[in-house]
Coordinates of C-alpha atoms in Angstrom, one line a residue:
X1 CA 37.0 47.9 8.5
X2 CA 34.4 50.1 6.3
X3 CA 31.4 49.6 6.3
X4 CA 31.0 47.6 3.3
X5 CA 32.4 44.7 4.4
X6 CA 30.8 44.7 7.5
X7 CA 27.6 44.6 5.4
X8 CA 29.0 41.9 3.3
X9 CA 29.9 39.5 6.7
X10 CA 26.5 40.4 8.0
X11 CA 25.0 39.0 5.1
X12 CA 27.1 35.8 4.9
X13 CA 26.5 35.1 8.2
X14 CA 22.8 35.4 7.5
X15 CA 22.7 33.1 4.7
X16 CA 25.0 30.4 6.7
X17 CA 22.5 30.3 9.6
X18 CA 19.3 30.3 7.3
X19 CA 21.1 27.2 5.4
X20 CA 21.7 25.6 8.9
X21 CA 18.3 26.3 10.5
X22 CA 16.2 25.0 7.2
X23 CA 16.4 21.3 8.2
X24 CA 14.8 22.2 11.6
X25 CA 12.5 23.8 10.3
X26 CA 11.3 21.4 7.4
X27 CA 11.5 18.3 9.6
X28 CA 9.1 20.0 12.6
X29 CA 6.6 20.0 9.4
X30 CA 7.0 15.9 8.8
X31 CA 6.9 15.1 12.8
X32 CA 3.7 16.7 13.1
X33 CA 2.1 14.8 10.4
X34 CA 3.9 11.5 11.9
X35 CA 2.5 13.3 15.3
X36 CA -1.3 13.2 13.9
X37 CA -0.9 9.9 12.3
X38 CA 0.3 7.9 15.5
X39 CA -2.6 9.9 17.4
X40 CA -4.5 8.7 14.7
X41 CA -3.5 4.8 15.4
X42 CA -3.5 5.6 19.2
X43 CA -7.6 6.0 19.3
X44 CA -8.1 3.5 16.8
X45 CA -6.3 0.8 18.5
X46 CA -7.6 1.7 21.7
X47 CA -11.4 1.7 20.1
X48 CA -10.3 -2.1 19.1
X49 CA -8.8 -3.0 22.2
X50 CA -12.5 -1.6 23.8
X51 CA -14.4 -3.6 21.3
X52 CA -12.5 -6.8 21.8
X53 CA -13.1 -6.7 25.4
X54 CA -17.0 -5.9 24.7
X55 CA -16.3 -9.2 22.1
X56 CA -15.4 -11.3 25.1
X57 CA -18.0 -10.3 27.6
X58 CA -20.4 -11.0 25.1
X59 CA -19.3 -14.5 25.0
X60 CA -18.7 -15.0 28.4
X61 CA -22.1 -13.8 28.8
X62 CA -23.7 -16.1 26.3
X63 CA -21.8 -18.9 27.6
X64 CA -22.9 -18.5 31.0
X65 CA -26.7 -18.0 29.6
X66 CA -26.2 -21.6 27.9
X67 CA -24.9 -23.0 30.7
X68 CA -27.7 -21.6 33.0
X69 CA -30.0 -23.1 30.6
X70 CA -28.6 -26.3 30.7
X71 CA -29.3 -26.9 34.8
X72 CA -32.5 -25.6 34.2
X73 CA -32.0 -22.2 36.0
X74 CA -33.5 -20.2 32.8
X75 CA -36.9 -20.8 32.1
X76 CA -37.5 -22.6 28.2
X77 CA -39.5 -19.5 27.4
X78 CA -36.8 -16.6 28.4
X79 CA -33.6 -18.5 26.7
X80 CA -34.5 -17.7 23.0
X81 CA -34.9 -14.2 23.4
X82 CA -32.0 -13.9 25.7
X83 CA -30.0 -15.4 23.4
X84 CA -31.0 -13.8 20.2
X85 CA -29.9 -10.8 21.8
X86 CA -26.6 -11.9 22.5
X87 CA -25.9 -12.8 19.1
X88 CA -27.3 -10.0 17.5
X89 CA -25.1 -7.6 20.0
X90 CA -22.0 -10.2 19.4
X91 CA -22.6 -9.9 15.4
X92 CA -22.6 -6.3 15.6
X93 CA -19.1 -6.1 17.8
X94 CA -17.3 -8.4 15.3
X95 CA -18.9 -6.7 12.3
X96 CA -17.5 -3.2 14.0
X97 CA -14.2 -4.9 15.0
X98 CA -13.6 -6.0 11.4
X99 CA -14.6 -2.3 10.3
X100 CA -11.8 -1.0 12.3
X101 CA -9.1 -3.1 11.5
X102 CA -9.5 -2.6 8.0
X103 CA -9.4 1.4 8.6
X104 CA -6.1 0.8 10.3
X105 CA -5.0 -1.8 7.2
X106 CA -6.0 1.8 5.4
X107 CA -3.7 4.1 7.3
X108 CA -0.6 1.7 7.2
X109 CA -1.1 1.5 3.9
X110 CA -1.4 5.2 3.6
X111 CA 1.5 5.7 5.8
X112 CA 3.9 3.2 3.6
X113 CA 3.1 4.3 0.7
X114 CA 3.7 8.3 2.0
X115 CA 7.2 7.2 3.6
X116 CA 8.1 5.1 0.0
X117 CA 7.7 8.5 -1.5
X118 CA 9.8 10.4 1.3
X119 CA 12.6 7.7 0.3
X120 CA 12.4 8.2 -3.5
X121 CA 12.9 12.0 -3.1
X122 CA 15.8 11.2 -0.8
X123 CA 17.5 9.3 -3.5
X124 CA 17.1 12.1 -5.8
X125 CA 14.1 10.6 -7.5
X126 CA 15.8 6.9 -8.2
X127 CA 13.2 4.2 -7.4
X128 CA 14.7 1.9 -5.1
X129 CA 14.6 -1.1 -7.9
X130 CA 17.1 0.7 -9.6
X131 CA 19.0 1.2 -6.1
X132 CA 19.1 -2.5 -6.5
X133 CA 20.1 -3.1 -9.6
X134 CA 23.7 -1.0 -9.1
X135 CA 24.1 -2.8 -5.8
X136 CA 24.0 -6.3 -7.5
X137 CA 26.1 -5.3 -10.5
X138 CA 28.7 -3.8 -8.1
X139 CA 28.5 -6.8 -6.3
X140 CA 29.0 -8.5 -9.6
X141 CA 31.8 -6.7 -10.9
X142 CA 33.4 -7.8 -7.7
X143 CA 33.1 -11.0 -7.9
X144 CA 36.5 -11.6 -9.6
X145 CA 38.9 -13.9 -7.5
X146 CA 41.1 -13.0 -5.2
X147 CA 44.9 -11.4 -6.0
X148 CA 46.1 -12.3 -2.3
X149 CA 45.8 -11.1 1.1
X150 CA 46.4 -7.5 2.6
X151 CA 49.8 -6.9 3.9
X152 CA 49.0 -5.3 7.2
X153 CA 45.8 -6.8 8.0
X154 CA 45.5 -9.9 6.0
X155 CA 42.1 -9.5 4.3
X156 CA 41.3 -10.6 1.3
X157 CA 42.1 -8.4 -1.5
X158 CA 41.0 -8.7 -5.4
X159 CA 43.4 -7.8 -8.3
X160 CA 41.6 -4.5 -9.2
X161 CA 42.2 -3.2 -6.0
X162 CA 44.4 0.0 -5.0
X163 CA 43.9 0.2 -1.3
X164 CA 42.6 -2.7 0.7
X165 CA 38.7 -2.1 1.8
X166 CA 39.4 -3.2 5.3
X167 CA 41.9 -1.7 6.7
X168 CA 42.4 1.5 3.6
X169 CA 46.0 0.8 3.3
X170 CA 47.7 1.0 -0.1
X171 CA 48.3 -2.2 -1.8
X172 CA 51.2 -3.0 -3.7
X173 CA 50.8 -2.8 -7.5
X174 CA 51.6 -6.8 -8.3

């Protein structure tokens, strides 16, 4: 061999495993984004789950204050105050709780609409109504009744068909 073609299968080969390395590389791009996003969700939820329990001490606690009150164990002068902290501290937990699930509602939200995107560019740009649309005419279109039953495995068959779409096998021309 000269060394021409040596150049020439160099090169080819070069090409083939740049074509076949580009998904790895594009997809390690998309994981780390998904990577950041369920990070993201990991320390929001967690900040919830932390508020929640905060949300049920605090009325565990007040309940207990009430309680105490009722048998007379809290003074008539120390109960107000007490419990006007309580709810003030209560009020602020739900108000923070309520913050933070509509931040995650946010993200979701952000996250769909990103991955709907992802999809339409992996149909080559048609919308998934469309998508739709072609399935239910196909579906129409094969609607038509039946022209018998396959020969070697017995399913249904329709009169427009060639081969039968279970088993592939040709069907008779009737």
């Amino acid at each position: 061999m000269d060394i021409g073609s040596l150049l020439l299968i160099l090169a080819i080969s070069l090409l083939a495993g740049f074509v076949v390395s580009r998904p790895f590389f594009a997809e390690s791009s998309d994981k780390s984004t998904d990577e950041e996003i369920t990070e993201l969700l990991a320390g929001k939820e967690l900040k919830l789950s932390n508020l929640m329990s905060e949300k049920e001490r605090i009325f565990t606690t007040l309940q207990e204050l009430e309680t105490d009150h009722a048998l007379k164990k809290i003074p008539d002068e120390e109960f107000p105050k007490q419990r006007v902290v309580l709810v003030h501290a209560a009020a602020k937990t739900l108000r923070d709780i309520d913050e933070l699930e509509v931040e995650i509602k946010s993200i979701l939200k952000e996250t769909s609409v990103q991955k709907k995107g992802a999809s339409l560019a992996a149909n080559a740009g048609i919308p998934n109504e469309v998508l739709e649309e072609l399935i239910a005419a196909r579906r129409r279109s094969r609607s038509e009744k039946s022209a018998g039953f396959c020969p070697h495995c017995g399913k249904v068959i329709q009169s427009s068909d060639v081969f039968c779409p279970a088993c592939g096998s040709r069907v008779s021309a009737s």
